[in-house]
C-alpha cells in the first residue's frame, strides 16, 4: 500500500502477470486520488506499459475469443 493506493501483484491463468492499482477515494478528493494514482504509476515504472481497464474475466473472454495470448487481444 502506498498512501491511499492498494498495489496488487496478480498472476492470472491464461493471461499472465499484472500489477493492479486501486486508489481509495475516501478522505481525499477525486482530483487528489488521480494525482496519487498517477504518482504510483510513475514511481513503479508502470507508465511504460499499456493500461488495462477491464476485468480479468472480460479480458479472458476476449483472449479466448481471439485466440490471443497474455492479454494481447487485437480487436
PDB file of N, CA and C in Angstrom:
ATOM      1  N   UNK A   1       0.853  -1.176   0.000  1.00  0.00           N
ATOM      2  CA  UNK A   1       0.000   0.000   0.000  1.00  0.00           C
ATOM      3  C   UNK A   1       0.895   1.233   0.000  1.00  0.00           C
ATOM      4  N   UNK A   2       0.513   2.194  -0.781  1.00  0.00           N
ATOM      5  CA  UNK A   2       1.207   3.473  -0.843  1.00  0.00           C
ATOM      6  C   UNK A   2       0.158   4.559  -0.636  1.00  0.00           C
ATOM      7  N   UNK A   3       0.226   5.229   0.499  1.00  0.00           N
ATOM      8  CA  UNK A   3      -0.771   6.238   0.874  1.00  0.00           C
ATOM      9  C   UNK A   3      -2.165   5.622   0.804  1.00  0.00           C
ATOM     10  N   UNK A   4      -2.996   6.041  -0.148  1.00  0.00           N
ATOM     11  CA  UNK A   4      -4.361   5.514  -0.289  1.00  0.00           C
ATOM     12  C   UNK A   4      -4.493   4.520  -1.437  1.00  0.00           C
ATOM     13  N   UNK A   5      -3.358   4.075  -1.977  1.00  0.00           N
ATOM     14  CA  UNK A   5      -3.389   3.189  -3.142  1.00  0.00           C
ATOM     15  C   UNK A   5      -2.949   1.780  -2.772  1.00  0.00           C
ATOM     16  N   UNK A   6      -3.827   0.836  -3.033  1.00  0.00           N
ATOM     17  CA  UNK A   6      -3.502  -0.582  -2.834  1.00  0.00           C
ATOM     18  C   UNK A   6      -2.815  -1.093  -4.092  1.00  0.00           C
ATOM     19  N   UNK A   7      -1.756  -1.869  -3.890  1.00  0.00           N
ATOM     20  CA  UNK A   7      -0.985  -2.407  -5.009  1.00  0.00           C
ATOM     21  C   UNK A   7      -1.069  -3.926  -4.948  1.00  0.00           C
ATOM     22  N   UNK A   8      -1.637  -4.528  -5.983  1.00  0.00           N
ATOM     23  CA  UNK A   8      -1.806  -5.975  -6.043  1.00  0.00           C
ATOM     24  C   UNK A   8      -0.941  -6.545  -7.159  1.00  0.00           C
ATOM     25  N   UNK A   9      -0.220  -7.609  -6.864  1.00  0.00           N
ATOM     26  CA  UNK A   9       0.536  -8.334  -7.882  1.00  0.00           C
ATOM     27  C   UNK A   9      -0.245  -9.598  -8.180  1.00  0.00           C
ATOM     28  N   UNK A  10      -0.771  -9.702  -9.382  1.00  0.00           N
ATOM     29  CA  UNK A  10      -1.657 -10.801  -9.757  1.00  0.00           C
ATOM     30  C   UNK A  10      -1.041 -11.674 -10.839  1.00  0.00           C
ATOM     31  N   UNK A  11      -1.210 -12.975 -10.675  1.00  0.00           N
ATOM     32  CA  UNK A  11      -0.846 -13.938 -11.703  1.00  0.00           C
ATOM     33  C   UNK A  11      -2.146 -14.599 -12.149  1.00  0.00           C
ATOM     34  N   UNK A  12      -2.526 -14.360 -13.388  1.00  0.00           N
ATOM     35  CA  UNK A  12      -3.820 -14.816 -13.886  1.00  0.00           C
ATOM     36  C   UNK A  12      -3.604 -15.903 -14.935  1.00  0.00           C
ATOM     37  N   UNK A  13      -4.137 -17.087 -14.671  1.00  0.00           N
ATOM     38  CA  UNK A  13      -4.007 -18.210 -15.593  1.00  0.00           C
ATOM     39  C   UNK A  13      -4.506 -17.817 -16.976  1.00  0.00           C
ATOM     40  N   UNK A  14      -3.735 -18.148 -17.977  1.00  0.00           N
ATOM     41  CA  UNK A  14      -4.028 -17.879 -19.388  1.00  0.00           C
ATOM     42  C   UNK A  14      -3.915 -16.400 -19.780  1.00  0.00           C
ATOM     43  N   UNK A  15      -3.575 -15.534 -18.827  1.00  0.00           N
ATOM     44  CA  UNK A  15      -3.413 -14.113 -19.144  1.00  0.00           C
ATOM     45  C   UNK A  15      -2.006 -13.608 -18.851  1.00  0.00           C
ATOM     46  N   UNK A  16      -1.441 -14.038 -17.733  1.00  0.00           N
ATOM     47  CA  UNK A  16      -0.095 -13.599 -17.384  1.00  0.00           C
ATOM     48  C   UNK A  16      -0.043 -12.851 -16.065  1.00  0.00           C
ATOM     49  N   UNK A  17       0.966 -12.004 -15.941  1.00  0.00           N
ATOM     50  CA  UNK A  17       1.233 -11.272 -14.709  1.00  0.00           C
ATOM     51  C   UNK A  17       0.730  -9.834 -14.837  1.00  0.00           C
ATOM     52  N   UNK A  18       0.114  -9.351 -13.771  1.00  0.00           N
ATOM     53  CA  UNK A  18      -0.432  -7.997 -13.768  1.00  0.00           C
ATOM     54  C   UNK A  18      -0.145  -7.320 -12.439  1.00  0.00           C
ATOM     55  N   UNK A  19      -0.034  -6.008 -12.480  1.00  0.00           N
ATOM     56  CA  UNK A  19       0.017  -5.195 -11.273  1.00  0.00           C
ATOM     57  C   UNK A  19      -1.241  -4.345 -11.295  1.00  0.00           C
ATOM     58  N   UNK A  20      -2.052  -4.517 -10.275  1.00  0.00           N
ATOM     59  CA  UNK A  20      -3.328  -3.805 -10.203  1.00  0.00           C
ATOM     60  C   UNK A  20      -3.231  -2.717  -9.140  1.00  0.00           C
ATOM     61  N   UNK A  21      -3.677  -1.525  -9.477  1.00  0.00           N
ATOM     62  CA  UNK A  21      -3.669  -0.400  -8.547  1.00  0.00           C
ATOM     63  C   UNK A  21      -5.101   0.013  -8.240  1.00  0.00           C
ATOM     64  N   UNK A  22      -5.391   0.194  -6.960  1.00  0.00           N
ATOM     65  CA  UNK A  22      -6.700   0.678  -6.532  1.00  0.00           C
ATOM     66  C   UNK A  22      -6.473   1.854  -5.592  1.00  0.00           C
ATOM     67  N   UNK A  23      -6.841   3.036  -6.024  1.00  0.00           N
ATOM     68  CA  UNK A  23      -6.715   4.210  -5.171  1.00  0.00           C
ATOM     69  C   UNK A  23      -8.062   4.480  -4.520  1.00  0.00           C
ATOM     70  N   UNK A  24      -8.081   4.446  -3.197  1.00  0.00           N
ATOM     71  CA  UNK A  24      -9.310   4.609  -2.429  1.00  0.00           C
ATOM     72  C   UNK A  24      -9.626   6.097  -2.285  1.00  0.00           C
ATOM     73  N   UNK A  25     -10.832   6.458  -2.703  1.00  0.00           N
ATOM     74  CA  UNK A  25     -11.285   7.844  -2.602  1.00  0.00           C
ATOM     75  C   UNK A  25     -12.231   7.913  -1.405  1.00  0.00           C
ATOM     76  N   UNK A  26     -11.661   8.206  -0.254  1.00  0.00           N
ATOM     77  CA  UNK A  26     -12.483   8.288   0.945  1.00  0.00           C
ATOM     78  C   UNK A  26     -12.241   9.618   1.646  1.00  0.00           C
ATOM     79  N   UNK A  27     -11.003   9.840   2.037  1.00  0.00           N
ATOM     80  CA  UNK A  27     -10.669  11.064   2.760  1.00  0.00           C
ATOM     81  C   UNK A  27      -9.949  12.075   1.877  1.00  0.00           C
ATOM     82  N   UNK A  28      -9.941  11.821   0.563  1.00  0.00           N
ATOM     83  CA  UNK A  28      -9.301  12.735  -0.381  1.00  0.00           C
ATOM     84  C   UNK A  28     -10.252  12.973  -1.553  1.00  0.00           C
ATOM     85  N   UNK A  29      -9.999  14.032  -2.285  1.00  0.00           N
ATOM     86  CA  UNK A  29     -10.861  14.352  -3.429  1.00  0.00           C
ATOM     87  C   UNK A  29     -10.536  13.444  -4.611  1.00  0.00           C
ATOM     88  N   UNK A  30     -11.425  13.441  -5.576  1.00  0.00           N
ATOM     89  CA  UNK A  30     -11.211  12.660  -6.795  1.00  0.00           C
ATOM     90  C   UNK A  30      -9.948  13.142  -7.507  1.00  0.00           C
ATOM     91  N   UNK A  31      -9.745  14.453  -7.537  1.00  0.00           N
ATOM     92  CA  UNK A  31      -8.555  15.011  -8.182  1.00  0.00           C
ATOM     93  C   UNK A  31      -7.285  14.572  -7.449  1.00  0.00           C
ATOM     94  N   UNK A  32      -7.295  14.602  -6.110  1.00  0.00           N
ATOM     95  CA  UNK A  32      -6.134  14.158  -5.331  1.00  0.00           C
ATOM     96  C   UNK A  32      -5.862  12.673  -5.558  1.00  0.00           C
ATOM     97  N   UNK A  33      -6.934  11.886  -5.668  1.00  0.00           N
ATOM     98  CA  UNK A  33      -6.753  10.450  -5.890  1.00  0.00           C
ATOM     99  C   UNK A  33      -6.133  10.181  -7.258  1.00  0.00           C
ATOM    100  N   UNK A  34      -6.525  10.964  -8.264  1.00  0.00           N
ATOM    101  CA  UNK A  34      -5.953  10.794  -9.603  1.00  0.00           C
ATOM    102  C   UNK A  34      -4.476  11.170  -9.608  1.00  0.00           C
ATOM    103  N   UNK A  35      -4.124  12.251  -8.902  1.00  0.00           N
ATOM    104  CA  UNK A  35      -2.720  12.664  -8.796  1.00  0.00           C
ATOM    105  C   UNK A  35      -1.909  11.564  -8.113  1.00  0.00           C
ATOM    106  N   UNK A  36      -2.447  11.006  -7.026  1.00  0.00           N
ATOM    107  CA  UNK A  36      -1.753   9.928  -6.317  1.00  0.00           C
ATOM    108  C   UNK A  36      -1.616   8.690  -7.195  1.00  0.00           C
ATOM    109  N   UNK A  37      -2.678   8.334  -7.888  1.00  0.00           N
ATOM    110  CA  UNK A  37      -2.666   7.164  -8.769  1.00  0.00           C
ATOM    111  C   UNK A  37      -1.580   7.319  -9.840  1.00  0.00           C
ATOM    112  N   UNK A  38      -1.530   8.489 -10.446  1.00  0.00           N
ATOM    113  CA  UNK A  38      -0.503   8.768 -11.457  1.00  0.00           C
ATOM    114  C   UNK A  38       0.897   8.722 -10.850  1.00  0.00           C
ATOM    115  N   UNK A  39       1.028   9.195  -9.614  1.00  0.00           N
ATOM    116  CA  UNK A  39       2.323   9.163  -8.921  1.00  0.00           C
ATOM    117  C   UNK A  39       2.802   7.721  -8.735  1.00  0.00           C
ATOM    118  N   UNK A  40       1.900   6.840  -8.319  1.00  0.00           N
ATOM    119  CA  UNK A  40       2.252   5.430  -8.131  1.00  0.00           C
ATOM    120  C   UNK A  40       2.648   4.802  -9.463  1.00  0.00           C
ATOM    121  N   UNK A  41       1.922   5.114 -10.510  1.00  0.00           N
ATOM    122  CA  UNK A  41       2.246   4.592 -11.842  1.00  0.00           C
ATOM    123  C   UNK A  41       3.650   5.015 -12.247  1.00  0.00           C
ATOM    124  N   UNK A  42       3.980   6.276 -12.039  1.00  0.00           N
ATOM    125  CA  UNK A  42       5.305   6.777 -12.406  1.00  0.00           C
ATOM    126  C   UNK A  42       6.402   6.198 -11.522  1.00  0.00           C
ATOM    127  N   UNK A  43       6.177   6.143 -10.202  1.00  0.00           N
ATOM    128  CA  UNK A  43       7.186   5.620  -9.279  1.00  0.00           C
ATOM    129  C   UNK A  43       7.487   4.143  -9.523  1.00  0.00           C
ATOM    130  N   UNK A  44       6.472   3.388  -9.922  1.00  0.00           N
ATOM    131  CA  UNK A  44       6.642   1.947 -10.118  1.00  0.00           C
ATOM    132  C   UNK A  44       7.120   1.589 -11.521  1.00  0.00           C
ATOM    133  N   UNK A  45       7.185   2.569 -12.410  1.00  0.00           N
ATOM    134  CA  UNK A  45       7.613   2.303 -13.777  1.00  0.00           C
ATOM    135  C   UNK A  45       6.520   1.744 -14.663  1.00  0.00           C
ATOM    136  N   UNK A  46       5.288   1.754 -14.170  1.00  0.00           N
ATOM    137  CA  UNK A  46       4.176   1.209 -14.955  1.00  0.00           C
ATOM    138  C   UNK A  46       3.773   2.107 -16.115  1.00  0.00           C
ATOM    139  N   UNK A  47       4.288   3.328 -16.133  1.00  0.00           N
ATOM    140  CA  UNK A  47       3.937   4.249 -17.209  1.00  0.00           C
ATOM    141  C   UNK A  47       4.435   3.778 -18.569  1.00  0.00           C
ATOM    142  N   UNK A  48       5.337   2.805 -18.584  1.00  0.00           N
ATOM    143  CA  UNK A  48       5.849   2.277 -19.856  1.00  0.00           C
ATOM    144  C   UNK A  48       4.966   1.162 -20.423  1.00  0.00           C
ATOM    145  N   UNK A  49       3.939   0.768 -19.671  1.00  0.00           N
ATOM    146  CA  UNK A  49       3.060  -0.318 -20.105  1.00  0.00           C
ATOM    147  C   UNK A  49       1.671   0.212 -20.445  1.00  0.00           C
ATOM    148  N   UNK A  50       0.974  -0.529 -21.273  1.00  0.00           N
ATOM    149  CA  UNK A  50      -0.395  -0.178 -21.643  1.00  0.00           C
ATOM    150  C   UNK A  50      -1.329  -0.442 -20.469  1.00  0.00           C
ATOM    151  N   UNK A  51      -2.258   0.481 -20.221  1.00  0.00           N
ATOM    152  CA  UNK A  51      -3.249   0.287 -19.167  1.00  0.00           C
ATOM    153  C   UNK A  51      -4.303  -0.708 -19.636  1.00  0.00           C
ATOM    154  N   UNK A  52      -4.795  -1.476 -18.707  1.00  0.00           N
ATOM    155  CA  UNK A  52      -5.863  -2.434 -18.982  1.00  0.00           C
ATOM    156  C   UNK A  52      -7.010  -2.098 -18.034  1.00  0.00           C
ATOM    157  N   UNK A  53      -8.076  -1.529 -18.559  1.00  0.00           N
ATOM    158  CA  UNK A  53      -9.181  -1.060 -17.724  1.00  0.00           C
ATOM    159  C   UNK A  53     -10.403  -1.965 -17.772  1.00  0.00           C
ATOM    160  N   UNK A  54     -10.186  -3.257 -17.948  1.00  0.00           N
ATOM    161  CA  UNK A  54     -11.294  -4.215 -17.938  1.00  0.00           C
ATOM    162  C   UNK A  54     -11.007  -5.290 -16.901  1.00  0.00           C
ATOM    163  N   UNK A  55     -12.040  -5.992 -16.500  1.00  0.00           N
ATOM    164  CA  UNK A  55     -11.868  -7.062 -15.518  1.00  0.00           C
ATOM    165  C   UNK A  55     -11.115  -8.233 -16.141  1.00  0.00           C
ATOM    166  N   UNK A  56     -10.490  -9.036 -15.283  1.00  0.00           N
ATOM    167  CA  UNK A  56      -9.780 -10.216 -15.781  1.00  0.00           C
ATOM    168  C   UNK A  56     -10.735 -11.156 -16.505  1.00  0.00           C
ATOM    169  N   UNK A  57     -11.957 -11.294 -16.001  1.00  0.00           N
ATOM    170  CA  UNK A  57     -12.905 -12.209 -16.650  1.00  0.00           C
ATOM    171  C   UNK A  57     -13.266 -11.721 -18.054  1.00  0.00           C
ATOM    172  N   UNK A  58     -13.471 -10.421 -18.214  1.00  0.00           N
ATOM    173  CA  UNK A  58     -13.765  -9.894 -19.554  1.00  0.00           C
ATOM    174  C   UNK A  58     -12.561 -10.005 -20.472  1.00  0.00           C
ATOM    175  N   UNK A  59     -11.378  -9.765 -19.940  1.00  0.00           N
ATOM    176  CA  UNK A  59     -10.160  -9.892 -20.735  1.00  0.00           C
ATOM    177  C   UNK A  59      -9.954 -11.344 -21.162  1.00  0.00           C
ATOM    178  N   UNK A  60     -10.212 -12.267 -20.256  1.00  0.00           N
ATOM    179  CA  UNK A  60     -10.071 -13.688 -20.568  1.00  0.00           C
ATOM    180  C   UNK A  60     -11.051 -14.110 -21.660  1.00  0.00           C
ATOM    181  N   UNK A  61     -12.279 -13.634 -21.600  1.00  0.00           N
ATOM    182  CA  UNK A  61     -13.259 -13.937 -22.649  1.00  0.00           C
ATOM    183  C   UNK A  61     -12.784 -13.418 -23.999  1.00  0.00           C
ATOM    184  N   UNK A  62     -12.247 -12.210 -24.012  1.00  0.00           N
ATOM    185  CA  UNK A  62     -11.751 -11.606 -25.247  1.00  0.00           C
ATOM    186  C   UNK A  62     -10.563 -12.390 -25.795  1.00  0.00           C
ATOM    187  N   UNK A  63      -9.659 -12.780 -24.912  1.00  0.00           N
ATOM    188  CA  UNK A  63      -8.475 -13.539 -25.325  1.00  0.00           C
ATOM    189  C   UNK A  63      -8.884 -14.890 -25.901  1.00  0.00           C
ATOM    190  N   UNK A  64      -9.804 -15.562 -25.241  1.00  0.00           N
ATOM    191  CA  UNK A  64     -10.249 -16.878 -25.730  1.00  0.00           C
ATOM    192  C   UNK A  64     -10.972 -16.752 -27.066  1.00  0.00           C
ATOM    193  N   UNK A  65     -11.738 -15.690 -27.222  1.00  0.00           N
ATOM    194  CA  UNK A  65     -12.462 -15.462 -28.475  1.00  0.00           C
ATOM    195  C   UNK A  65     -11.496 -15.216 -29.631  1.00  0.00           C
ATOM    196  N   UNK A  66     -10.451 -14.439 -29.374  1.00  0.00           N
ATOM    197  CA  UNK A  66      -9.499 -14.060 -30.421  1.00  0.00           C
ATOM    198  C   UNK A  66      -8.304 -14.993 -30.536  1.00  0.00           C
ATOM    199  N   UNK A  67      -8.147 -15.897 -29.578  1.00  0.00           N
ATOM    200  CA  UNK A  67      -7.007 -16.801 -29.602  1.00  0.00           C
ATOM    201  C   UNK A  67      -5.692 -16.119 -29.273  1.00  0.00           C
ATOM    202  N   UNK A  68      -5.759 -14.923 -28.664  1.00  0.00           N
ATOM    203  CA  UNK A  68      -4.540 -14.187 -28.303  1.00  0.00           C
ATOM    204  C   UNK A  68      -3.956 -14.747 -27.018  1.00  0.00           C
ATOM    205  N   UNK A  69      -2.700 -14.375 -26.748  1.00  0.00           N
ATOM    206  CA  UNK A  69      -2.026 -14.835 -25.540  1.00  0.00           C
ATOM    207  C   UNK A  69      -1.600 -13.645 -24.702  1.00  0.00           C
ATOM    208  N   UNK A  70      -1.548 -13.867 -23.370  1.00  0.00           N
ATOM    209  CA  UNK A  70      -1.076 -12.870 -22.407  1.00  0.00           C
ATOM    210  C   UNK A  70      -1.786 -11.526 -22.530  1.00  0.00           C
ATOM    211  N   UNK A  71      -3.079 -11.565 -22.763  1.00  0.00           N
ATOM    212  CA  UNK A  71      -3.861 -10.341 -22.799  1.00  0.00           C
ATOM    213  C   UNK A  71      -3.644  -9.493 -24.031  1.00  0.00           C
ATOM    214  N   UNK A  72      -2.886 -10.013 -25.001  1.00  0.00           N
ATOM    215  CA  UNK A  72      -2.591  -9.249 -26.208  1.00  0.00           C
ATOM    216  C   UNK A  72      -3.712  -9.462 -27.212  1.00  0.00           C
ATOM    217  N   UNK A  73      -4.863  -8.888 -26.915  1.00  0.00           N
ATOM    218  CA  UNK A  73      -6.014  -9.074 -27.797  1.00  0.00           C
ATOM    219  C   UNK A  73      -6.068  -7.954 -28.809  1.00  0.00           C
ATOM    220  N   UNK A  74      -6.189  -8.307 -30.046  1.00  0.00           N
ATOM    221  CA  UNK A  74      -6.239  -7.338 -31.139  1.00  0.00           C
ATOM    222  C   UNK A  74      -7.649  -7.341 -31.710  1.00  0.00           C
ATOM    223  N   UNK A  75      -8.453  -6.380 -31.273  1.00  0.00           N
ATOM    224  CA  UNK A  75      -9.811  -6.337 -31.815  1.00  0.00           C
ATOM    225  C   UNK A  75     -10.174  -4.970 -32.292  1.00  0.00           C
TER     226      UNK A  75
END
